[in-house]
Amino acid sequence: MKLIIFFFVILSFVVSQQDTYTVKFEDESLESFINTVGEITGNNIIIYDRTLKNKKINLASTKPITKETLYNIFLSVMEYNGYIVQSVGDGASKVIKIRPATSGSSVPTITIFSEEELRKYQNQDMFITMVINLEHISAREVQTTLRSLRIVNPQSGNLGGIDSSNTIFVTDFAPNVKRIYDVVKLMDQPGIDKQLRVVKLKYGNAQELVTQLNELAAQDKKTRRGIGPNLEDAKLAADVRLNAVIIQAYPSKIEQLTTIIKSLDSNIFNEPAKFHYVQIKNIDASTLQETLSKLVKKQNIQEGEIPVAIETDTQNNALIVQADENTWSQIAALIEVADVRKPQVQIEAALVEVNPNDVLGLGVELFYAENSEDGKTTIGGGSNFGFTNLVAVNGNTAVPINQNQAITAEKFGKLPIVPARDPFQRSGTFFANYDDLFTLPILLNAIQTQTDTRVVFLPSIVVNENATAQLKVADFQPSLETKIDDSGAFIDSFGDFQEAGTTLIVTPHISSENNYLRLDISQTVEAFDRASLAAGGVQAKTTRQLVSSVSIPDGHTVAVGGLTFDQDVLTVEKIPLLGDLPLIGFLFQTRVVTHQRQNVFLFVTAKILKDENFEDYKKLSHEVKLETSSFGVDMDLIDKSFRRYQQKYGLSKEEPEPLYMLEYQSPNKN
């Protein structure tokens, strides 16, 4: 009855005092207080704990209060009694949930992110979550400190953090969140910056020393004996190139660690030298021994130091090193870096040569001679461009007339020369006879020669990176040597062999990105001219050579160089004056028109073979074996496992298509 009377008093007070209230509860249950607040504020309140009716409250206000003040008093009463007030929804659908504080970690809360938002709630006992970003100290360190202070409500509060974003979040009643926020801001202040120092070692090995110090610090931290180096808030790293220890720590800690490192970096020259046997797996041990020996000779040997000796076991491709432990550790590190398997490169070069030539020859010879008679002077004459011979005729016999020869003849005539002069050796000859066989008043000789030569050289080779490879295919022709014996006679004997062929010399250098190469390449193609002979019976030789250093992308075909030669030659042989006559001058001429064109191009394809298990090299070899097999070669004589590879890489693979010089394409990179 007491609660009902109080309720009516309040309602009449609301009207008379314009929405202000004077509250007074004497030994009333907490459940009755909650219901009264709900009626006054108009909120729907859900209670999860039925024990509220057993808890008593004594509360009185000496001055009238508003609804907002009453609600804040309500929040404080709930917090004091160990409950959390959760507000859900807005307006008429707003619901107030009251939960025990022990369930605080699972209660949805308002989340705020700034100090300005915190000011709105800092005087209310609302259950909230605040996200705090840290600038100078680590989130892990702040969490550890706050837990040791036990500043977070142990029943309902919660504390967590995210190391990657250096952020903490606090869930608690707003006044306590404000308190925690103030403590965190006092902690999150800029301190003394850490510094770096590089300590170079004279005798010790930096990597080994850092490992030993870290192991001692970890063991000491585990046993808590306090005898190892204190590396808390400090980091140590080794620079192998400088043989130095890099320290990152606060200034006082840097000085302490520097002292320890220098004390450990002692002279160990009195240590006896040891022998080390190292098997070299990927490079030539002799070459590596020469390089290391040169480096060792440049080092100054101090008093008491044992000289370093490096020898090669050629048969086993190994090194034998005599050195103290400090020097050996440096040499071993160099060997480890140098003795790595180099990637291989397949180089395909295509030297394409196209030579279209066109020769047109046209020649005319005229001749007239009177028959000789006793007591009579006869005349004759004509032109001679190498198509006919002047002959002395006696009856039916004709003898060519040579120089410095006495001639007795009934008459003179001409006969065609077979073969004629070059380029008329194979030509059409037209002549006219008058009176007898040897009378050739006019002879016409004409020839047109068209030559279209296409040649392609396709050398291919596989070589290790930075190594030089040479592929050479050559023909040899014997040459004659002429000597004079004691009697003054000329004697021809075998002199030597002359060489002509194809030579490819290449050195590949792979870029660090493994996507392009620099090639030092030399391509030479020499060929004998079967149609011509030089002095001593040696055939003439043509040479095509290109030397270059070029960078090309992996797996692509590029044009490295080329040459185009175009020549037109007009040769006119004529009888002076007569050959220059208009209209009829051509009867006293021989003309040869030569058009020569030469095109030479070099294409190069480079492919890096990167697979550590040589699968790409095996596939490449298999494709070459397929091509070889297509020529009718029994591959079982070359590789007995050929059929097994054929099954692995595809039995249905077609035979390689022929590669023509005008249809050159990049090989399939798959």
XYZ file of C-alpha atoms in Angstrom:
670
model
C 0.000 0.000 0.000
C 2.841 2.352 0.686
C 4.113 2.172 -2.929
C 0.649 2.922 -4.386
C 0.183 5.990 -2.200
C 3.606 7.267 -3.261
C 2.747 6.767 -6.907
C -0.378 8.936 -6.706
C 1.517 11.623 -4.879
C 4.011 11.766 -7.709
C 1.374 12.002 -10.397
C -0.307 14.936 -8.729
C 3.135 16.523 -8.236
C 3.934 16.210 -11.930
C 1.035 18.335 -12.861
C 1.594 20.997 -10.285
C 5.362 21.261 -10.718
C 5.635 21.207 -14.547
C 7.450 17.866 -15.194
C 9.720 17.915 -12.164
C 9.641 15.326 -9.445
C 10.518 14.951 -5.831
C 11.561 11.367 -5.191
C 11.609 9.522 -1.924
C 12.008 5.789 -1.393
C 12.321 4.348 2.068
C 13.232 0.690 2.325
C 11.558 -0.077 -1.004
C 12.482 -3.042 -3.240
C 14.731 -2.410 -6.225
C 12.036 -3.880 -8.463
C 9.521 -1.239 -7.291
C 12.068 1.512 -7.962
C 12.616 0.226 -11.512
C 8.883 0.135 -12.221
C 8.452 3.683 -10.938
C 11.265 4.974 -13.157
C 9.681 3.190 -16.088
C 6.328 4.828 -15.491
C 7.812 8.322 -15.134
C 10.229 8.131 -18.089
C 7.843 6.193 -20.312
C 10.393 3.463 -21.015
C 9.658 -0.232 -21.364
C 11.921 -2.049 -18.912
C 12.748 -5.747 -19.079
C 14.149 -7.386 -15.953
C 16.187 -10.567 -16.289
C 16.806 -11.071 -12.532
C 13.800 -11.891 -10.318
C 15.845 -11.379 -7.169
C 15.449 -7.608 -7.538
C 12.355 -7.663 -5.319
C 14.544 -8.879 -2.468
C 16.961 -5.977 -2.719
C 16.055 -2.757 -0.859
C 16.721 0.863 -1.717
C 16.596 4.116 0.258
C 16.631 7.242 -1.918
C 15.339 10.798 -1.418
C 15.691 14.041 -3.376
C 15.521 17.291 -1.458
C 14.872 19.290 -4.628
C 12.639 18.597 -7.621
C 14.399 16.766 -10.460
C 13.743 16.272 -14.196
C 13.166 13.028 -16.050
C 16.748 13.085 -17.396
C 18.158 13.484 -13.894
C 15.945 10.716 -12.618
C 17.186 8.419 -15.414
C 20.828 9.166 -14.546
C 20.038 8.383 -10.885
C 18.464 5.154 -12.109
C 21.688 4.226 -13.979
C 23.800 4.908 -10.887
C 21.516 2.806 -8.683
C 21.753 -0.095 -11.143
C 25.533 0.162 -11.366
C 25.815 0.321 -7.574
C 23.766 -2.852 -7.226
C 25.739 -4.748 -9.882
C 23.511 -4.415 -12.922
C 23.995 -3.195 -16.470
C 21.363 -1.094 -18.224
C 21.114 -1.730 -21.970
C 19.043 0.545 -24.208
C 17.618 -0.944 -27.425
C 15.512 0.857 -30.070
C 14.135 4.400 -30.299
C 10.873 6.202 -29.512
C 7.865 4.081 -28.602
C 9.782 0.898 -29.411
C 12.615 1.739 -27.028
C 13.303 -1.048 -24.527
C 15.526 -0.922 -21.438
C 17.137 -4.269 -20.524
C 18.581 -4.858 -17.077
C 21.219 -7.591 -16.880
C 23.571 -8.741 -14.147
C 27.013 -7.127 -14.424
C 28.610 -10.558 -14.702
C 27.234 -10.842 -18.262
C 28.889 -7.581 -19.328
C 31.197 -9.190 -21.916
C 28.208 -10.415 -23.935
C 26.071 -7.274 -23.664
C 25.964 -5.077 -26.831
C 27.070 -1.546 -25.973
C 27.472 1.886 -27.489
C 30.908 2.188 -29.102
C 32.738 5.514 -29.107
C 36.045 6.536 -30.671
C 36.937 10.025 -29.433
C 37.327 12.071 -26.284
C 34.515 14.367 -27.465
C 32.079 11.446 -27.560
C 33.299 10.307 -24.147
C 32.319 13.659 -22.591
C 28.655 12.955 -23.394
C 28.615 9.823 -21.226
C 31.359 10.329 -18.634
C 28.867 11.403 -15.924
C 26.379 8.631 -16.680
C 26.633 5.100 -15.428
C 26.039 3.721 -18.920
C 27.817 0.595 -20.084
C 29.916 1.602 -23.112
C 32.899 0.506 -25.232
C 35.657 2.901 -26.264
C 38.341 2.323 -28.926
C 41.632 4.091 -28.112
C 44.383 4.538 -30.741
C 47.951 4.642 -29.369
C 50.793 6.656 -30.868
C 53.923 6.152 -28.782
C 53.581 2.923 -26.801
C 52.497 -0.536 -27.804
C 49.003 -1.897 -27.250
C 50.407 -5.000 -25.598
C 52.360 -2.917 -23.073
C 49.262 -0.821 -22.174
C 47.113 -3.914 -21.634
C 49.708 -5.426 -19.347
C 49.915 -2.243 -17.266
C 46.129 -1.777 -16.968
C 45.613 -5.375 -15.871
C 48.309 -5.035 -13.240
C 46.549 -1.886 -11.927
C 43.201 -3.752 -11.870
C 41.566 -0.575 -13.028
C 38.970 -2.335 -15.188
C 35.824 -3.590 -13.411
C 36.604 -7.292 -12.833
C 32.934 -8.372 -12.955
C 31.587 -6.598 -16.026
C 34.477 -4.789 -17.675
C 36.632 -6.066 -20.515
C 39.993 -5.045 -22.011
C 41.520 -6.062 -25.354
C 43.824 -4.861 -28.083
C 45.005 -5.254 -31.702
C 48.789 -5.223 -32.137
C 48.752 -4.665 -35.899
C 46.888 -1.340 -35.593
C 48.308 -0.519 -32.100
C 44.793 -0.069 -30.707
C 43.063 -1.036 -27.417
C 39.358 -1.201 -26.569
C 37.781 -0.857 -23.122
C 34.261 -1.974 -22.111
C 33.014 -0.679 -18.744
C 30.718 1.881 -17.120
C 31.278 5.320 -18.625
C 32.870 6.987 -15.547
C 35.386 4.162 -15.279
C 36.062 4.294 -19.026
C 36.855 8.003 -18.578
C 39.237 7.150 -15.769
C 40.982 4.487 -17.888
C 41.197 6.879 -20.842
C 42.951 9.488 -18.691
C 45.472 6.914 -17.454
C 46.206 5.690 -20.999
C 46.788 9.228 -22.287
C 49.279 9.828 -19.483
C 51.106 6.664 -20.511
C 50.994 7.348 -24.287
C 53.686 10.012 -24.319
C 56.752 10.280 -26.594
C 59.817 8.861 -24.885
C 63.490 8.596 -25.767
C 63.889 7.308 -29.334
C 65.820 4.161 -29.996
C 69.096 4.537 -31.842
C 71.172 2.434 -34.237
C 74.835 1.623 -33.956
C 77.089 -0.474 -36.192
C 79.911 -2.279 -34.384
C 82.486 -3.721 -36.802
C 84.351 -6.838 -35.734
C 88.059 -7.405 -36.306
C 88.398 -11.050 -35.348
C 85.002 -12.609 -34.648
C 82.178 -13.620 -36.963
C 79.214 -11.251 -36.753
C 76.553 -13.876 -37.521
C 77.880 -16.316 -34.928
C 78.227 -13.612 -32.274
C 74.631 -12.364 -32.737
C 73.330 -15.938 -32.560
C 75.246 -16.607 -29.342
C 74.045 -13.399 -27.648
C 70.410 -14.056 -28.593
C 70.633 -17.630 -27.332
C 72.160 -16.511 -24.004
C 69.495 -13.825 -23.561
C 66.680 -16.282 -24.314
C 68.102 -18.879 -21.913
C 68.575 -16.278 -19.186
C 65.004 -15.020 -19.614
C 63.743 -18.583 -19.360
C 65.700 -19.448 -16.196
C 65.471 -15.915 -14.695
C 69.021 -16.242 -13.385
C 70.041 -12.720 -14.499
C 73.545 -13.644 -15.715
C 73.019 -13.307 -19.506
C 72.899 -10.101 -21.579
C 69.699 -8.077 -21.107
C 68.274 -7.684 -24.621
C 64.853 -6.426 -23.587
C 63.833 -3.516 -25.866
C 66.942 -4.162 -27.964
C 67.504 -5.869 -31.305
C 70.706 -7.342 -32.731
C 71.370 -8.139 -36.411
C 74.466 -9.259 -38.320
C 75.765 -7.635 -41.499
C 77.764 -10.379 -43.201
C 79.145 -8.042 -45.854
C 80.729 -5.679 -43.274
C 81.210 -8.399 -40.636
C 79.487 -6.072 -38.175
C 76.778 -6.224 -35.502
C 73.878 -3.755 -35.850
C 72.315 -2.682 -32.517
C 68.912 -1.000 -32.153
C 68.192 0.094 -28.567
C 67.985 3.011 -26.183
C 71.278 4.919 -25.704
C 72.132 3.369 -22.346
C 71.479 -0.143 -23.622
C 73.574 0.534 -26.759
C 76.626 1.389 -24.644
C 76.161 -1.731 -22.545
C 75.870 -4.033 -25.573
C 78.778 -2.361 -27.375
C 81.030 -3.116 -24.394
C 79.954 -6.771 -24.389
C 80.501 -7.166 -28.166
C 83.983 -5.595 -28.099
C 85.026 -7.809 -25.216
C 83.960 -10.902 -27.178
C 85.751 -9.719 -30.346
C 89.158 -10.959 -29.229
C 92.241 -11.973 -31.212
C 92.264 -15.698 -31.908
C 95.374 -15.838 -34.113
C 96.994 -18.261 -31.721
C 94.290 -20.792 -32.594
C 95.800 -23.524 -34.798
C 94.685 -23.532 -38.420
C 92.395 -26.336 -39.494
C 91.965 -28.120 -42.811
C 88.613 -28.024 -44.553
C 87.625 -30.168 -47.534
C 84.852 -28.650 -49.635
C 83.145 -30.430 -52.517
C 82.287 -27.931 -55.286
C 79.049 -28.951 -56.980
C 78.197 -26.466 -59.710
C 81.297 -24.595 -60.886
C 84.912 -25.362 -61.697
C 86.957 -25.711 -58.511
C 90.191 -24.523 -60.192
C 88.593 -21.248 -61.270
C 87.169 -20.667 -57.799
C 90.540 -21.479 -56.226
C 92.259 -18.845 -58.356
C 89.718 -16.204 -57.342
C 89.890 -17.010 -53.623
C 93.693 -17.152 -53.655
C 93.864 -13.668 -55.170
C 91.593 -12.339 -52.417
C 93.649 -14.002 -49.679
C 96.925 -12.574 -51.034
C 95.532 -9.035 -50.712
C 94.973 -9.466 -46.958
C 97.665 -8.185 -44.620
C 99.089 -10.970 -42.477
C 99.599 -9.792 -38.902
C 102.161 -11.106 -36.487
C 101.202 -14.512 -35.179
C 98.599 -15.094 -37.877
C 98.757 -18.325 -39.848
C 98.753 -17.791 -43.642
C 95.749 -19.145 -45.527
C 96.365 -21.885 -48.102
C 93.859 -22.988 -50.759
C 94.511 -25.932 -53.072
C 92.436 -27.755 -55.668
C 91.574 -31.439 -55.843
C 91.061 -31.464 -59.598
C 89.972 -35.076 -59.858
C 87.083 -34.583 -57.404
C 86.434 -30.910 -58.247
C 86.982 -29.932 -54.609
C 88.901 -27.355 -52.565
C 91.236 -27.973 -49.625
C 91.456 -24.910 -47.359
C 93.837 -24.369 -44.445
C 92.706 -21.440 -42.273
C 91.704 -20.467 -38.756
C 88.020 -20.540 -37.871
C 87.497 -16.813 -38.326
C 88.970 -16.742 -41.830
C 87.366 -20.042 -42.756
C 83.890 -18.745 -41.889
C 84.377 -15.891 -44.379
C 85.748 -18.191 -47.082
C 82.910 -20.680 -46.520
C 80.359 -17.891 -46.936
C 81.943 -16.887 -50.261
C 81.972 -20.488 -51.481
C 78.295 -20.887 -50.603
C 77.381 -17.793 -52.615
C 79.549 -18.732 -55.610
C 78.766 -22.466 -55.816
C 75.223 -22.277 -57.133
C 73.755 -23.915 -60.208
C 73.528 -21.476 -63.057
C 70.408 -21.406 -65.200
C 70.873 -22.487 -68.790
C 69.950 -20.712 -71.980
C 68.905 -22.155 -75.338
C 70.136 -19.990 -78.206
C 68.714 -20.382 -81.713
C 70.153 -18.231 -84.471
C 68.847 -17.931 -88.017
C 71.069 -16.327 -90.631
C 68.903 -15.759 -93.704
C 70.467 -14.837 -97.055
C 68.448 -14.000 -100.196
C 70.412 -13.197 -103.383
C 68.377 -12.419 -106.536
C 70.735 -11.705 -109.489
C 69.902 -10.751 -113.103
C 72.456 -10.621 -115.977
C 71.592 -9.564 -119.561
C 74.235 -9.750 -122.331
C 73.919 -8.732 -125.960
C 76.826 -8.759 -128.441
C 77.288 -8.326 -132.228
C 80.348 -9.214 -134.356
C 80.852 -8.160 -138.011
C 83.406 -9.633 -140.468
C 84.437 -9.296 -144.097
C 87.493 -10.718 -145.931
C 88.348 -10.992 -149.681
C 89.838 -14.153 -151.033
C 93.549 -13.790 -151.643
C 94.827 -13.852 -155.210
C 98.367 -13.752 -156.613
C 99.465 -10.293 -157.464
C 96.437 -8.720 -155.900
C 95.975 -6.870 -152.619
C 93.022 -8.101 -150.601
C 91.274 -6.367 -147.754
C 89.214 -7.559 -144.755
C 88.168 -6.634 -141.269
C 85.587 -6.979 -138.564
C 84.856 -6.719 -134.857
C 85.869 -9.270 -132.278
C 84.263 -9.397 -128.802
C 85.245 -12.962 -127.930
C 82.474 -14.858 -129.706
C 84.477 -16.119 -132.718
C 88.006 -17.082 -133.742
C 89.869 -15.880 -136.864
C 90.924 -18.952 -138.853
C 93.203 -19.660 -141.829
C 91.389 -21.746 -144.417
C 93.100 -24.140 -146.832
C 90.610 -26.246 -148.715
C 88.244 -27.706 -146.175
C 90.631 -27.219 -143.271
C 90.463 -24.243 -140.888
C 93.219 -23.542 -138.367
C 92.861 -20.837 -135.649
C 95.336 -18.038 -136.093
C 97.524 -17.329 -133.091
C 99.823 -14.434 -132.487
C 103.423 -14.559 -133.697
C 102.671 -17.246 -136.228
C 103.519 -17.416 -139.920
C 100.367 -18.023 -141.909
C 99.876 -19.559 -145.371
C 96.223 -19.615 -146.317
C 93.989 -19.606 -149.326
C 91.571 -17.352 -147.495
C 90.554 -16.130 -144.034
C 87.337 -16.801 -142.152
C 85.682 -17.031 -138.750
C 84.248 -19.792 -136.597
C 82.147 -19.381 -133.380
C 83.958 -20.111 -130.114
C 82.450 -22.836 -127.907
C 82.255 -21.983 -125.088
C 82.170 -18.271 -125.618
C 83.411 -15.661 -123.208
C 81.668 -15.213 -119.837
C 78.747 -14.484 -119.391
C 77.978 -15.712 -122.952
C 79.165 -19.293 -122.333
C 75.542 -20.465 -122.346
C 73.789 -18.193 -124.814
C 71.813 -17.970 -128.012
C 74.005 -17.459 -131.106
C 72.679 -16.280 -134.451
C 74.911 -15.875 -137.524
C 74.655 -15.586 -141.274
C 76.882 -17.326 -143.923
C 77.582 -16.052 -147.375
C 79.181 -18.054 -150.131
C 80.942 -20.561 -147.863
C 81.051 -21.958 -144.334
C 83.676 -19.602 -143.018
C 82.058 -16.398 -144.146
C 80.253 -14.792 -141.174
C 79.166 -11.320 -142.207
C 77.233 -10.941 -138.923
C 76.996 -12.866 -135.618
C 74.569 -12.034 -132.798
C 75.055 -13.468 -129.291
C 72.453 -12.891 -126.561
C 72.009 -14.253 -123.006
C 69.918 -13.421 -119.915
C 70.721 -15.119 -116.621
C 68.451 -14.894 -113.587
C 69.649 -16.340 -110.283
C 67.519 -16.509 -107.156
C 69.484 -17.898 -104.213
C 67.947 -18.440 -100.790
C 70.069 -19.791 -97.953
C 69.260 -20.165 -94.269
C 71.604 -21.296 -91.493
C 69.946 -22.392 -88.245
C 72.528 -23.167 -85.550
C 71.176 -23.950 -82.079
C 73.044 -24.406 -78.801
C 72.429 -24.627 -75.020
C 74.881 -22.995 -72.620
C 75.158 -22.085 -68.941
C 74.741 -18.475 -67.894
C 77.929 -16.398 -68.271
C 79.660 -19.278 -70.061
C 80.852 -19.069 -73.674
C 79.606 -21.671 -76.143
C 80.834 -22.272 -79.685
C 79.164 -24.285 -82.424
C 81.191 -24.856 -85.589
C 80.396 -26.839 -88.741
C 83.015 -26.502 -91.496
C 84.179 -27.851 -94.862
C 87.845 -28.174 -95.743
C 89.283 -27.904 -99.253
C 92.897 -28.802 -100.065
C 95.109 -26.162 -101.663
C 98.183 -26.524 -103.836
C 101.620 -25.142 -103.136
C 103.955 -24.394 -106.039
C 107.713 -24.800 -105.552
C 110.749 -24.497 -107.805
C 113.145 -27.436 -107.750
C 116.892 -27.289 -108.286
C 116.495 -27.491 -112.048
C 114.196 -24.460 -112.089
C 111.049 -26.447 -112.836
C 107.742 -25.644 -111.135
C 106.332 -28.441 -108.936
C 102.808 -28.416 -107.481
C 102.307 -30.203 -104.164
C 99.771 -30.286 -101.324
C 99.942 -27.109 -99.298
C 97.203 -26.939 -96.676
C 93.467 -27.170 -96.091
C 91.273 -24.091 -96.517
C 88.278 -23.884 -94.186
C 84.744 -22.578 -94.724
C 81.637 -23.193 -92.602
C 79.232 -21.888 -89.972
C 80.427 -20.714 -86.540
C 78.237 -19.488 -83.667
C 79.909 -18.066 -80.551
C 77.610 -16.801 -77.792
C 77.817 -15.785 -74.123
C 74.469 -15.194 -72.327
C 74.023 -13.005 -69.241
C 70.645 -13.297 -67.482
C 69.105 -10.248 -65.797
C 68.280 -10.309 -62.083
C 64.553 -10.307 -62.946
C 64.982 -13.429 -65.133
C 62.905 -11.872 -67.907
C 65.563 -10.780 -70.393
C 69.148 -11.583 -71.383
C 72.205 -9.768 -72.654
C 73.859 -11.774 -75.408
C 77.410 -11.395 -76.628
C 77.032 -13.068 -80.008
C 79.243 -13.712 -83.012
C 77.783 -15.410 -86.094
C 80.038 -16.246 -89.047
C 79.018 -18.041 -92.237
C 81.634 -18.875 -94.873
C 81.054 -20.774 -98.111
C 83.209 -21.895 -101.060
C 82.236 -20.656 -104.498
C 82.146 -23.927 -106.418
C 82.012 -22.115 -109.739
C 85.324 -20.287 -109.444
C 88.881 -21.228 -108.677
C 91.577 -18.938 -107.384
C 95.326 -19.363 -107.776
C 96.678 -22.686 -106.573
C 93.416 -24.520 -107.244
C 91.711 -22.996 -104.194
C 88.043 -22.151 -104.518
C 86.962 -18.590 -103.810
C 85.262 -18.066 -100.465
C 82.495 -15.715 -99.280
C 82.150 -14.635 -95.644
C 79.150 -13.274 -93.708
C 79.868 -12.192 -90.145
C 77.935 -10.322 -87.462
C 79.327 -9.533 -83.990
C 77.091 -7.803 -81.456
C 76.093 -7.437 -77.804
C 72.334 -7.099 -77.451
C 69.600 -7.427 -74.781
C 66.591 -9.502 -75.775
C 63.421 -10.665 -73.926
C 63.177 -14.255 -72.790
C 61.488 -16.587 -75.272
C 61.180 -14.068 -78.114
C 62.670 -13.987 -81.595
C 64.333 -10.688 -82.433
C 66.233 -9.329 -85.415
C 69.809 -8.629 -84.326
C 71.111 -7.235 -87.589
C 70.958 -7.285 -91.343
C 72.580 -6.086 -94.564
C 71.065 -5.176 -97.911
C 73.389 -4.786 -100.905
C 72.040 -3.570 -104.260
C 74.275 -3.112 -107.344
C 73.611 -2.315 -111.018
C 76.543 -2.621 -113.461
C 76.492 -1.770 -117.185
C 79.519 -2.956 -119.168
C 79.852 -1.722 -122.783
C 82.585 -2.921 -125.141
C 82.677 -1.125 -128.497
C 84.830 -0.228 -131.470
C 85.946 3.393 -131.152
C 83.982 5.862 -133.265
C 81.890 3.167 -134.925
C 80.323 2.123 -131.612
C 79.202 5.697 -131.039
C 77.379 6.107 -134.345
C 73.679 6.854 -133.966
C 71.195 4.124 -134.868
C 73.824 1.633 -136.083
C 76.342 2.008 -133.244
C 74.944 -1.085 -131.487
C 76.307 -3.233 -134.361
C 79.784 -2.425 -133.113
C 79.086 -3.006 -129.402
C 78.688 -5.677 -126.774
C 76.568 -4.824 -123.712
C 76.327 -6.687 -120.389
C 73.810 -5.433 -117.764
C 74.201 -6.951 -114.293
C 71.751 -6.415 -111.411
C 72.924 -7.925 -108.125
C 70.968 -7.749 -104.851
C 72.038 -9.289 -101.573
C 69.960 -9.473 -98.366
C 71.394 -10.917 -95.151
C 69.455 -10.999 -91.834
C 70.257 -12.476 -88.421
C 67.432 -13.538 -86.090
C 68.076 -14.793 -82.558
C 65.776 -16.622 -80.135
C 66.881 -16.997 -76.499
C 64.970 -19.053 -73.937
C 65.955 -19.344 -70.281
C 65.727 -22.894 -68.912
C 64.726 -22.248 -65.297
C 63.307 -25.525 -64.002
C 65.388 -26.872 -61.120
C 64.558 -30.450 -62.109
C 65.504 -29.861 -65.780
C 61.967 -30.608 -66.989
C 62.111 -27.787 -69.562
C 65.488 -29.053 -70.815
C 64.100 -32.587 -71.091
C 61.137 -31.332 -73.098
C 63.419 -29.341 -75.397
C 65.635 -32.384 -75.960
C 62.588 -34.507 -76.650
C 61.435 -32.124 -79.407
C 64.873 -32.290 -81.057
C 64.766 -36.092 -80.829
C 61.363 -36.083 -82.521
C 62.742 -33.983 -85.358
C 65.770 -36.239 -85.664
C 63.515 -39.286 -85.692
C 61.482 -37.776 -88.546
C 64.634 -37.965 -90.700
C 64.600 -41.755 -90.364
C 67.199 -42.002 -87.564
C 66.721 -44.886 -85.130
C 66.563 -42.940 -81.835
C 66.951 -46.110 -79.772
C 70.606 -46.053 -80.775
C 70.923 -42.536 -79.305
C 68.545 -42.606 -76.326
C 66.969 -45.840 -75.173
C 64.495 -43.904 -72.987
C 63.180 -41.924 -75.967
C 59.916 -43.829 -76.124
C 59.261 -43.214 -72.424
C 59.722 -39.453 -72.903
C 57.526 -39.654 -76.000
C 54.714 -41.106 -73.911
C 55.195 -38.433 -71.249
C 55.198 -35.457 -73.617
C 52.614 -36.718 -76.108
C 52.532 -39.509 -78.679
C 50.344 -37.498 -81.040
C 52.852 -34.672 -81.525
C 53.175 -33.860 -85.213
C 56.503 -33.808 -86.936
C 58.120 -30.361 -86.855
C 57.238 -28.255 -89.868
C 60.158 -27.154 -92.062
C 61.476 -23.691 -91.305
C 61.785 -21.524 -94.395
C 63.801 -18.373 -94.432
C 60.854 -16.180 -95.475
C 58.431 -17.762 -92.989
C 60.583 -17.641 -89.875
C 58.478 -17.519 -86.710
C 59.159 -17.645 -82.992
C 59.211 -21.197 -81.639
C 56.346 -22.327 -79.461
C 57.119 -21.347 -75.862
C 54.683 -23.835 -74.329
